[in-house]
Coordinates of C-alpha atoms in Angstrom, one line a residue:
A8 CA 5.2 38.9 2.4
L9 CA 2.7 36.5 1.9
P10 CA 0.7 36.1 -1.5
S11 CA -3.1 36.8 -1.0
I12 CA -3.8 33.1 -1.7
V13 CA -2.0 30.6 0.0
R14 CA -2.0 26.8 -0.8
F15 CA -2.2 24.1 2.0
G16 CA 1.2 23.4 3.1
Y17 CA 2.9 26.1 1.5
L18 CA 6.1 26.1 3.5
Q19 CA 6.5 22.6 2.3
R20 CA 8.2 24.2 -1.0
F21 CA 11.3 25.2 1.1
F22 CA 11.9 21.4 1.9
Q23 CA 12.2 21.0 -1.7
L24 CA 15.4 23.1 -2.7
G25 CA 17.8 19.9 -3.0
A26 CA 19.8 21.0 0.3
D27 CA 19.3 20.8 3.7
V28 CA 16.6 23.3 5.2
H29 CA 15.8 24.2 8.6
V30 CA 12.7 26.6 9.1
S31 CA 11.3 28.2 12.2
L32 CA 8.1 30.1 12.8
H33 CA 8.0 32.4 15.6
I34 CA 4.4 33.5 16.4
D35 CA 2.9 36.3 18.5
P36 CA -0.7 37.2 18.7
A37 CA -1.6 40.6 17.6
D38 CA -4.3 43.1 18.8
N39 CA -7.3 42.6 16.6
Q40 CA -8.6 46.1 17.4
S41 CA -5.4 47.5 16.0
A42 CA -5.6 45.2 12.9
I43 CA -9.2 46.6 12.3
K44 CA -8.2 50.1 12.7
K45 CA -5.3 49.5 10.2
R46 CA -7.2 47.7 7.4
T47 CA -9.8 50.6 7.9
H48 CA -7.0 53.1 7.3
M49 CA -5.7 51.3 4.0
M50 CA -9.1 51.0 2.6
T51 CA -9.7 54.8 3.1
R52 CA -6.3 55.5 1.3
L53 CA -7.3 52.9 -1.4
K54 CA -10.6 54.7 -2.1
S55 CA -8.9 58.0 -2.5
E56 CA -6.2 56.6 -4.7
I57 CA -9.2 55.1 -6.9
S58 CA -11.1 58.3 -6.9
L59 CA -7.9 60.4 -8.0
E60 CA -7.6 57.8 -10.7
I61 CA -11.2 58.2 -11.7
K62 CA -11.2 62.1 -12.0
A63 CA -7.7 62.0 -13.9
G64 CA -9.0 59.6 -16.5
T65 CA -6.4 57.0 -15.8
D66 CA -6.9 53.2 -15.2
R67 CA -3.5 51.7 -14.6
T68 CA -4.3 50.4 -10.9
I69 CA -8.2 51.1 -10.6
A70 CA -8.8 47.2 -11.3
F71 CA -5.8 46.2 -8.6
N72 CA -6.8 48.8 -5.9
Q73 CA -10.3 47.6 -6.0
Q74 CA -9.6 44.2 -5.7
L75 CA -7.1 44.8 -2.6
H76 CA -10.1 47.0 -1.1
A77 CA -12.3 44.0 -1.4
L78 CA -9.8 41.7 0.1
L79 CA -9.4 44.0 3.2
E80 CA -13.0 44.5 3.8
E81 CA -13.8 41.1 3.9
E82 CA -10.8 40.4 6.3
R83 CA -11.7 43.2 8.4
E84 CA -15.3 41.8 8.8
D85 CA -13.8 38.3 9.5
I86 CA -11.6 39.8 12.3
R87 CA -14.6 42.0 13.7
L88 CA -16.9 39.0 13.9
G89 CA -14.5 36.8 15.5
R90 CA -14.2 34.2 12.5
E91 CA -10.3 35.3 12.2
R92 CA -7.3 36.1 14.4
I93 CA -4.3 38.1 13.4
F94 CA -0.9 37.0 14.5
Y95 CA 2.9 38.3 14.0
V96 CA 4.9 36.0 12.4
T97 CA 8.4 35.7 11.6
I98 CA 9.4 32.7 9.3
I99 CA 13.3 32.0 9.1
L100 CA 15.0 29.4 7.0
S101 CA 18.7 28.5 6.7
V102 CA 20.1 26.6 3.6
S103 CA 23.0 24.0 4.2
S104 CA 24.8 21.5 2.4
N105 CA 28.5 19.9 2.4
I106 CA 28.3 20.2 -1.4
E107 CA 29.1 23.5 -2.7
E108 CA 27.3 23.1 -6.1
E109 CA 24.1 21.7 -4.4
F110 CA 24.1 24.5 -1.8
Q111 CA 24.7 27.2 -4.8
A112 CA 21.8 25.7 -6.8
A113 CA 19.3 25.7 -3.8
C114 CA 20.2 29.5 -3.1
E115 CA 19.8 30.5 -6.6
R116 CA 16.4 28.6 -6.7
I117 CA 15.2 30.9 -3.7
E118 CA 16.5 34.1 -5.3
K119 CA 15.1 33.5 -9.0
E120 CA 11.7 31.9 -8.3
G121 CA 10.5 33.6 -5.5
F122 CA 8.1 30.8 -4.7
E123 CA 4.5 31.8 -6.4
G124 CA 4.3 35.3 -4.8
F125 CA 6.5 34.9 -1.6
H126 CA 9.0 37.8 -1.0
V127 CA 11.9 36.3 0.2
R128 CA 14.6 38.3 1.8
E129 CA 18.2 37.8 3.0
A130 CA 19.3 38.6 6.3
Y131 CA 21.7 40.9 5.2
K132 CA 24.7 41.5 7.9
E133 CA 22.6 39.6 10.1
H134 CA 23.5 36.0 9.4
D135 CA 24.9 35.2 12.7
I136 CA 21.6 36.2 14.3
G137 CA 19.7 34.8 11.9
F138 CA 21.3 31.5 12.3
Q139 CA 20.4 31.5 16.2
S140 CA 16.8 32.1 15.4
V141 CA 16.6 28.8 13.5
A142 CA 16.5 25.3 14.7
P143 CA 17.7 23.9 17.3
L144 CA 18.3 27.2 19.1
G145 CA 15.1 28.9 17.7
E146 CA 15.4 32.2 19.6
N147 CA 13.7 35.2 17.7
F148 CA 16.6 37.6 17.5
L149 CA 15.4 38.6 14.0
H150 CA 12.5 40.7 14.6
H151 CA 10.9 41.0 10.9
P152 CA 7.5 39.8 11.5
I153 CA 4.7 39.8 8.8
E154 CA 1.0 40.0 9.9
M155 CA -0.8 36.9 9.0
T156 CA -4.4 35.5 9.6
G157 CA -5.2 32.3 11.4
T158 CA -6.2 30.8 8.5
A159 CA -2.9 31.3 6.5
L160 CA -0.9 30.5 9.4
A161 CA -2.8 27.1 9.8
N162 CA -2.2 26.2 6.1
A163 CA 1.7 26.3 6.8
F164 CA 1.2 22.9 8.2
P165 CA 1.9 19.9 8.0
F166 CA 5.4 19.5 6.6
T167 CA 6.3 16.2 4.7
N168 CA 9.3 14.7 3.8
S169 CA 10.3 14.1 0.0
K170 CA 12.7 11.6 0.7
F171 CA 12.5 8.3 2.8
S172 CA 15.0 7.6 5.6
H173 CA 15.6 4.3 4.6
E174 CA 19.5 3.5 4.3
Y175 CA 19.0 0.6 2.1
G176 CA 16.6 -0.4 -0.4
V177 CA 15.7 -0.6 -4.2
P178 CA 15.7 2.5 -6.1
I179 CA 12.1 3.5 -6.9
G180 CA 11.9 6.9 -8.2
L181 CA 13.1 10.4 -8.3
D182 CA 11.2 13.1 -6.2
F183 CA 9.4 15.4 -8.4
Y184 CA 10.7 18.6 -6.7
T185 CA 14.4 17.6 -6.0
G186 CA 15.4 14.9 -8.4
H187 CA 16.6 12.9 -5.1
M188 CA 16.3 9.3 -5.8
N189 CA 14.3 7.5 -3.3
K190 CA 15.4 4.3 -2.2
Y191 CA 12.5 2.1 -1.0
D192 CA 12.7 -0.9 2.0
A193 CA 9.6 -2.6 2.6
W194 CA 11.4 -4.6 5.4
E195 CA 12.6 -1.3 6.9
D196 CA 12.7 -2.0 10.9
H197 CA 10.2 0.9 11.8
L198 CA 7.7 -0.2 9.5
V199 CA 4.7 -2.1 10.9
N200 CA 4.7 -4.6 8.3
N201 CA 5.8 -5.1 4.8
N202 CA 2.8 -4.8 2.8
M203 CA 1.9 -2.1 0.0
A204 CA -1.4 -1.0 -1.6
I205 CA -1.1 0.9 -5.2
V206 CA -4.1 2.7 -6.2
G207 CA -4.5 4.3 -9.8
T208 CA -6.7 4.8 -12.7
S209 CA -6.1 3.2 -15.8
G210 CA -3.0 4.5 -17.6
S211 CA -1.6 6.1 -14.4
G212 CA 1.4 4.1 -14.4
K213 CA 0.3 1.2 -11.9
S214 CA 1.9 -1.7 -14.2
F215 CA 5.2 0.2 -14.8
L216 CA 5.6 0.6 -11.4
I217 CA 5.0 -3.2 -10.4
K218 CA 7.4 -4.1 -13.0
G219 CA 10.2 -1.7 -12.0
L220 CA 9.5 -2.8 -8.3
I221 CA 9.8 -6.6 -9.4
A222 CA 12.7 -6.0 -11.4
R223 CA 14.8 -4.0 -9.1
S224 CA 14.0 -5.9 -6.2
A225 CA 15.2 -9.1 -7.9
L226 CA 18.7 -7.5 -8.2
F227 CA 18.6 -7.6 -4.4
G228 CA 17.6 -11.1 -4.2
I229 CA 13.7 -10.8 -3.1
K230 CA 11.9 -13.4 -4.3
H231 CA 8.6 -12.6 -6.1
V232 CA 5.2 -14.5 -7.1
L233 CA 2.7 -12.4 -9.2
I234 CA -0.9 -13.3 -9.7
D235 CA -1.6 -11.9 -13.0
I236 CA -5.3 -11.4 -14.3
E237 CA -4.5 -9.8 -17.9
G238 CA -1.1 -11.5 -18.4
E239 CA 0.3 -8.2 -19.1
Y240 CA 3.7 -9.1 -17.0
T241 CA 4.8 -12.1 -19.1
A242 CA 7.5 -10.5 -20.9
T243 CA 9.0 -8.9 -17.9
V244 CA 9.1 -12.3 -16.2
R245 CA 10.6 -14.1 -18.8
A246 CA 13.4 -11.3 -19.2
L247 CA 14.3 -11.7 -15.5
G248 CA 14.9 -15.2 -15.9
G249 CA 11.7 -16.3 -14.2
V250 CA 9.0 -18.8 -15.2
S251 CA 5.3 -18.2 -16.5
V252 CA 2.9 -20.7 -15.7
R253 CA -0.6 -20.3 -17.7
I254 CA -3.8 -21.5 -15.8
D255 CA -6.7 -23.0 -17.5
E256 CA -8.5 -26.2 -17.9
N257 CA -5.8 -27.8 -20.2
A258 CA -2.8 -26.6 -18.1
D259 CA 0.0 -29.4 -18.1
F260 CA 0.5 -28.0 -14.3
H261 CA -1.9 -29.6 -11.4
F262 CA -2.3 -27.6 -7.9
N263 CA -3.5 -29.4 -5.1
P264 CA -4.8 -27.0 -2.5
F265 CA -5.1 -29.8 0.3
E266 CA -1.4 -30.7 0.3
L267 CA 0.0 -30.1 3.6
E268 CA 3.5 -28.6 3.9
E269 CA 5.9 -28.1 6.8
E270 CA 6.5 -24.7 7.5
E271 CA 10.1 -23.1 8.5
M272 CA 10.4 -20.9 11.5
M273 CA 13.3 -19.0 12.7
I274 CA 13.7 -19.9 16.4
D275 CA 16.4 -18.5 18.2
G276 CA 18.3 -17.9 15.1
R277 CA 18.1 -21.3 14.0
I278 CA 15.1 -22.8 11.2
H279 CA 13.0 -25.3 12.9
A280 CA 10.5 -27.3 10.7
V281 CA 7.0 -27.4 12.0
V282 CA 3.6 -28.6 10.8
S283 CA 0.4 -26.5 11.8
V284 CA -2.3 -29.3 11.1
K285 CA -5.0 -27.4 12.8
E286 CA -4.2 -24.4 10.8
K287 CA -4.2 -26.2 7.5
I288 CA -7.8 -27.8 8.5
S289 CA -9.0 -24.0 8.9
D290 CA -7.7 -23.2 5.6
M291 CA -9.4 -25.8 3.8
E292 CA -12.4 -25.4 5.7
R293 CA -12.5 -21.6 4.5
L294 CA -12.0 -23.0 0.9
I295 CA -14.7 -25.6 0.8
I296 CA -17.2 -23.2 2.1
T297 CA -15.8 -20.7 -0.7
M298 CA -16.6 -23.6 -3.0
A299 CA -19.9 -24.1 -1.7
H300 CA -21.3 -20.4 -2.0
L301 CA -19.9 -20.0 -5.4
H302 CA -22.9 -22.1 -6.7
G303 CA -25.8 -21.1 -4.0
E304 CA -27.8 -18.2 -3.6
D305 CA -27.6 -18.5 0.2
R306 CA -24.9 -19.3 2.6
I307 CA -24.6 -22.9 4.1
D308 CA -25.6 -23.2 7.7
A309 CA -23.9 -23.9 10.9
Y310 CA -24.6 -27.8 10.5
A311 CA -22.9 -28.0 7.3
V312 CA -19.7 -25.9 8.6
S313 CA -19.3 -28.3 11.5
T314 CA -19.4 -31.2 9.4
I315 CA -16.8 -29.9 7.0
N316 CA -14.3 -29.4 9.8
D317 CA -15.2 -32.8 11.4
I318 CA -14.7 -34.6 8.2
L319 CA -11.4 -32.6 7.5
Q320 CA -10.1 -33.0 10.7
H321 CA -10.8 -37.0 10.5
L322 CA -8.9 -36.8 7.2
Y323 CA -5.8 -35.1 8.1
E324 CA -5.2 -36.5 11.7
V325 CA -6.8 -40.2 11.4
E326 CA -6.7 -41.4 8.0
F327 CA -3.5 -39.8 6.8
G328 CA -2.1 -39.5 10.2
F329 CA -0.3 -36.2 10.1
T330 CA 1.1 -34.7 13.1
A331 CA 3.0 -31.8 14.1
D332 CA 6.1 -33.9 13.4
P333 CA 7.6 -33.1 9.8
D334 CA 8.5 -36.8 9.6
S335 CA 4.5 -37.5 9.2
L336 CA 4.7 -36.0 6.0
Y337 CA 7.3 -38.2 4.5
M338 CA 7.7 -42.0 3.8
V339 CA 11.5 -42.8 5.1
H340 CA 13.3 -45.6 3.0
N341 CA 16.3 -47.5 4.3
E342 CA 19.0 -46.0 2.2
W343 CA 20.9 -43.0 2.8
I344 CA 22.7 -40.6 0.3
R345 CA 25.3 -38.2 0.4
D346 CA 24.9 -34.4 -0.6
E347 CA 27.3 -32.0 -1.9
R348 CA 28.9 -31.3 1.3
G349 CA 29.4 -34.9 2.2
D350 CA 26.6 -35.3 4.7
F351 CA 24.6 -38.2 4.7
L352 CA 20.5 -37.6 4.6
T353 CA 17.7 -40.1 4.8
N354 CA 16.2 -40.6 1.3
R355 CA 12.7 -39.3 2.1
T356 CA 9.8 -39.3 -0.4
K357 CA 6.6 -37.3 0.2
R358 CA 3.5 -39.3 1.2
P359 CA 0.4 -39.2 -0.8
Q360 CA -1.5 -36.2 0.1
P361 CA -5.2 -35.5 0.5
Q362 CA -7.2 -34.2 -2.2
F363 CA -10.8 -32.6 -2.8
S364 CA -12.4 -36.1 -3.8
H365 CA -11.3 -37.6 -0.5
F366 CA -13.2 -35.0 1.4
Y367 CA -16.2 -35.1 -1.1
D368 CA -16.6 -39.1 -1.0
R369 CA -16.7 -38.8 2.8
L370 CA -19.4 -36.3 2.7
V371 CA -21.3 -38.2 0.5
E372 CA -21.3 -41.0 2.6
R373 CA -22.6 -39.0 5.6
A374 CA -25.2 -37.3 3.4
E375 CA -26.6 -41.1 2.6
Q376 CA -27.5 -41.2 6.3
D377 CA -28.3 -37.2 7.0
P378 CA -30.4 -35.7 4.1
R379 CA -29.5 -32.7 5.6
L380 CA -26.2 -32.6 3.8
M381 CA -27.7 -33.4 0.4
D382 CA -27.5 -29.7 -0.5
L383 CA -23.9 -29.4 0.5
V384 CA -23.1 -32.3 -1.6
M385 CA -25.1 -30.8 -4.7
R386 CA -23.2 -27.7 -4.4
L387 CA -19.7 -29.4 -4.3
R388 CA -20.1 -32.2 -7.2
R389 CA -18.8 -30.2 -9.9
F390 CA -15.5 -29.7 -8.1
K391 CA -14.7 -33.4 -8.2
A392 CA -12.2 -34.3 -10.8
G393 CA -14.0 -34.7 -13.9
G394 CA -16.6 -32.0 -13.2
T395 CA -17.0 -29.0 -15.0
A396 CA -14.7 -27.1 -12.2
G397 CA -12.9 -30.3 -11.1
M398 CA -9.5 -29.0 -12.2
F399 CA -8.1 -28.6 -8.7
D400 CA -8.9 -31.9 -7.6
C401 CA -5.7 -33.6 -8.0
Q402 CA -2.3 -34.2 -6.7
N403 CA 0.7 -31.7 -7.1
T404 CA 2.6 -32.2 -10.4
S405 CA 4.3 -29.1 -9.8
S406 CA 7.1 -27.8 -7.8
L407 CA 8.5 -24.5 -7.2
R408 CA 11.6 -23.6 -8.7
D409 CA 14.4 -21.2 -7.5
V410 CA 13.8 -18.1 -9.8
P411 CA 13.5 -14.6 -9.4
V412 CA 9.7 -14.3 -10.0
L413 CA 7.0 -16.7 -10.7
Q414 CA 4.0 -15.7 -12.7
F415 CA 0.4 -17.2 -12.6
D416 CA -1.1 -16.1 -15.9
F417 CA -4.8 -16.1 -15.8
S418 CA -5.7 -14.5 -19.0
G419 CA -6.7 -17.7 -20.7
M420 CA -9.9 -18.4 -18.2
A421 CA -13.1 -16.6 -18.9
E422 CA -13.3 -13.1 -17.4
H423 CA -16.4 -13.9 -15.4
S424 CA -15.8 -17.3 -14.7
P425 CA -16.3 -18.5 -11.1
V426 CA -13.6 -21.1 -11.8
R427 CA -11.2 -18.5 -12.3
L428 CA -12.1 -16.6 -9.4
L429 CA -11.8 -20.0 -7.6
G430 CA -8.1 -20.8 -9.2
M431 CA -6.8 -17.5 -8.1
R432 CA -7.8 -18.5 -4.4
V433 CA -6.3 -22.0 -4.9
L434 CA -2.9 -20.5 -6.5
L435 CA -2.8 -18.1 -3.5
E436 CA -3.2 -21.2 -1.1
W437 CA -0.6 -23.2 -3.0
V438 CA 1.7 -20.2 -2.9
F439 CA 1.4 -19.6 0.7
E440 CA 2.0 -23.1 1.7
K441 CA 5.2 -23.8 -1.0
F442 CA 6.7 -20.0 -1.1
V443 CA 5.8 -17.9 1.8
K444 CA 6.1 -20.7 4.5
K445 CA 9.6 -21.5 3.5
N446 CA 13.0 -20.0 4.1
P447 CA 12.2 -17.2 6.7
R448 CA 15.8 -15.8 6.1
I449 CA 14.7 -14.9 2.6
K450 CA 13.0 -11.6 1.7
K451 CA 9.7 -12.6 -0.4
R452 CA 6.9 -10.9 -2.2
V453 CA 3.6 -11.8 -3.4
V454 CA 2.0 -9.4 -6.1
I455 CA -2.0 -9.6 -6.4
D456 CA -2.8 -7.4 -9.7
E457 CA -6.3 -6.2 -9.9
A458 CA -6.8 -7.2 -6.4
Q459 CA -10.4 -5.9 -6.2
K460 CA -11.4 -9.5 -8.1
F461 CA -11.1 -11.0 -4.7
L462 CA -13.5 -8.5 -3.1
E463 CA -16.2 -9.6 -5.5
Q464 CA -17.5 -12.4 -2.8
E465 CA -17.1 -12.2 0.6
D466 CA -15.1 -15.2 1.1
F467 CA -12.4 -14.4 -1.4
A468 CA -12.1 -10.9 0.5
M469 CA -11.8 -12.6 3.9
F470 CA -9.0 -14.7 2.5
L471 CA -6.9 -11.9 0.9
D472 CA -7.3 -10.2 4.0
N473 CA -6.0 -13.0 5.7
I474 CA -3.1 -13.3 3.4
F475 CA -2.4 -9.5 4.2
R476 CA -2.2 -10.2 8.1
R477 CA -0.4 -13.5 8.5
I478 CA 2.2 -12.9 5.4
R479 CA 4.9 -10.7 7.7
K480 CA 5.1 -13.7 10.1
Y481 CA 7.3 -15.4 7.2
S482 CA 9.3 -12.4 6.6
G483 CA 7.1 -11.7 3.4
S484 CA 5.3 -8.8 2.0
A485 CA 1.9 -8.8 0.2
V486 CA 1.0 -6.1 -2.6
A487 CA -2.5 -5.3 -3.7
A488 CA -2.8 -3.1 -7.0
T489 CA -6.2 -2.0 -8.2
Q490 CA -7.6 0.5 -10.5
D491 CA -11.1 0.1 -9.0
F492 CA -10.7 1.9 -5.5
R493 CA -14.5 1.8 -4.9
K494 CA -14.5 -1.9 -4.4
F495 CA -12.0 -1.6 -1.8
A496 CA -13.7 1.6 -0.1
D497 CA -17.0 -0.2 -0.2
N498 CA -15.8 -3.6 1.6
D499 CA -14.9 -4.0 5.4
Y500 CA -12.0 -6.4 4.1
G501 CA -10.9 -4.1 1.3
R502 CA -10.5 -1.0 4.1
A503 CA -8.8 -3.3 6.1
I504 CA -6.1 -4.4 3.7
I505 CA -5.5 -0.6 2.9
Q506 CA -4.8 -0.2 6.5
N507 CA -2.7 -3.1 6.9
S508 CA -0.5 -1.9 4.4
S509 CA 2.6 0.1 5.6
S510 CA 3.2 1.5 2.2
K511 CA 0.5 3.1 0.3
V512 CA 0.9 4.8 -3.5
L513 CA -1.5 6.7 -5.1
L514 CA -1.3 7.7 -8.4
K515 CA -3.6 9.6 -10.5
Q516 CA -6.9 9.4 -9.3
D517 CA -10.7 9.6 -10.4
K518 CA -12.8 12.7 -9.4
N519 CA -15.6 9.9 -8.4
D520 CA -13.3 8.6 -5.7
K521 CA -12.9 11.8 -3.9
K522 CA -14.7 11.2 -0.9
A523 CA -13.3 7.3 -0.3
I524 CA -10.0 8.5 -1.2
M525 CA -10.1 11.4 1.4
D526 CA -11.5 9.2 3.9
I527 CA -9.5 6.1 3.7
F528 CA -6.1 8.0 3.2
Q529 CA -6.8 10.7 5.5
I530 CA -5.8 13.3 2.9
E531 CA -7.0 16.9 2.5
E532 CA -9.1 18.2 -0.3
R533 CA -6.2 20.1 -2.0
E534 CA -4.1 17.0 -1.5
F535 CA -6.4 14.9 -3.7
E536 CA -6.9 17.8 -6.2
D537 CA -3.2 17.2 -6.8
L538 CA -3.6 13.3 -7.5
M539 CA -6.1 14.4 -10.1
S540 CA -3.7 16.4 -11.8
F541 CA -0.9 13.8 -11.9
T542 CA 0.5 12.8 -15.2
R543 CA 1.5 9.3 -16.0
G544 CA 4.2 7.9 -13.6
Q545 CA 3.5 10.8 -10.9
G546 CA 2.6 9.2 -7.5
R547 CA 2.3 10.0 -3.8
W548 CA 4.2 7.6 -1.4
S549 CA 3.3 7.1 2.3
V550 CA 5.6 4.6 3.8
G551 CA 5.1 4.4 7.6
E552 CA 4.8 7.8 9.0
E553 CA 6.5 9.5 5.9

């Protein structure tokens, strides 16, 4: 029998017993006229019982019978007006396990708990035909139907699985109902990409999840880079043997976003080094446009954009002579060195690289002949070395060490400073060149905490979206974590980032985000209400189709 009120997906609870469960629903349409007559008869009997109790002066079941009468009357009217249909439904489940203790525990849970108003009956002396009535045969030899409305039947679906099917992966958490340890593998073959989006209110467990994901993944040899806005991961990084780099105007580390690196591609099972000069020119064009828009109310015009591209192309391909050949990035000396395996290698040194001041000086030369470019010169002047935002006009003094996790800590920079936002953009550019494009055999993850900061300006949002689209090509995974989901919901690039994440984690949510969460994550109202009731550390995971 069903309770009078059922929750959405109420059959899901039978898949959370800690054992293997098969469920079959056998559905036959009922005659609506007979259903109306049956309810009329029941209502008449209930009225008589209520009248008798009133006359006898007792009130033991009056309230219950009155409530039941009202429910039957409402249901009868729904059937009469065609708002509801009635079905005869037989719900049969089998429980099995190759571990006897697990099997007994699941059976006891069914018998003791009753599942919130469900009456569960054992197929006494009919186990053989009961077994044939469930999957895979699914023949209804057990004819024990219950009468059910179409609404109650529809609420039985959909079913979800509370345990990922990943054979390998990091232990990421316990299923709330069954206690199963879930193993999560972002690189699982069936996933479209390796990316993840984490959404939760302050205090919901977002930072703890990131720390756990990084710490456990490091044991599996997965390398990490962390963009840390508030500096809250420093202790975890150091405990893991990682390196924490504090980013501010006085830092000893210098990062040149204009530096060109060869990328390593897996072709026919072998690693080949290639240089994508055109792609680098395109990346730097977007960076300079971003810098120009940081200090200008209107966007630069098509002529300025074309000039930026022209200068960059001449700078990289003509002045510095870079080509698709990786050797074009190096100076080759006439000496040989022997590595630890005894192989002889040429002694190569990286050639000096372009930097922002090279571009800016050539822009100034053009602007002297073409006044239309003076506005662009004025916008970009502060980014030259010695300017108020010139900390990234430099040659690299930093190299990437082989550590489990590298953290870039931006907590030392003013919260609303455009230079901090630019620094996050520059460091992600540097990470993509030095970390993501290297070692295609190694799994790597880039974690951006408080990722909504990138959505405050269109150019930054476009860049972050581009990272999420391109990183899979290099066996990489991008993770965007946020406690301000509305910025993602209100931004085209933010929504694209969510959609380009095969793994999505929803922690405790704010009621003000209800419509956006339901729309973008395609969940029902009842499911969102569950999210609002989550305690710290509880989350809803969606991984591919699971």
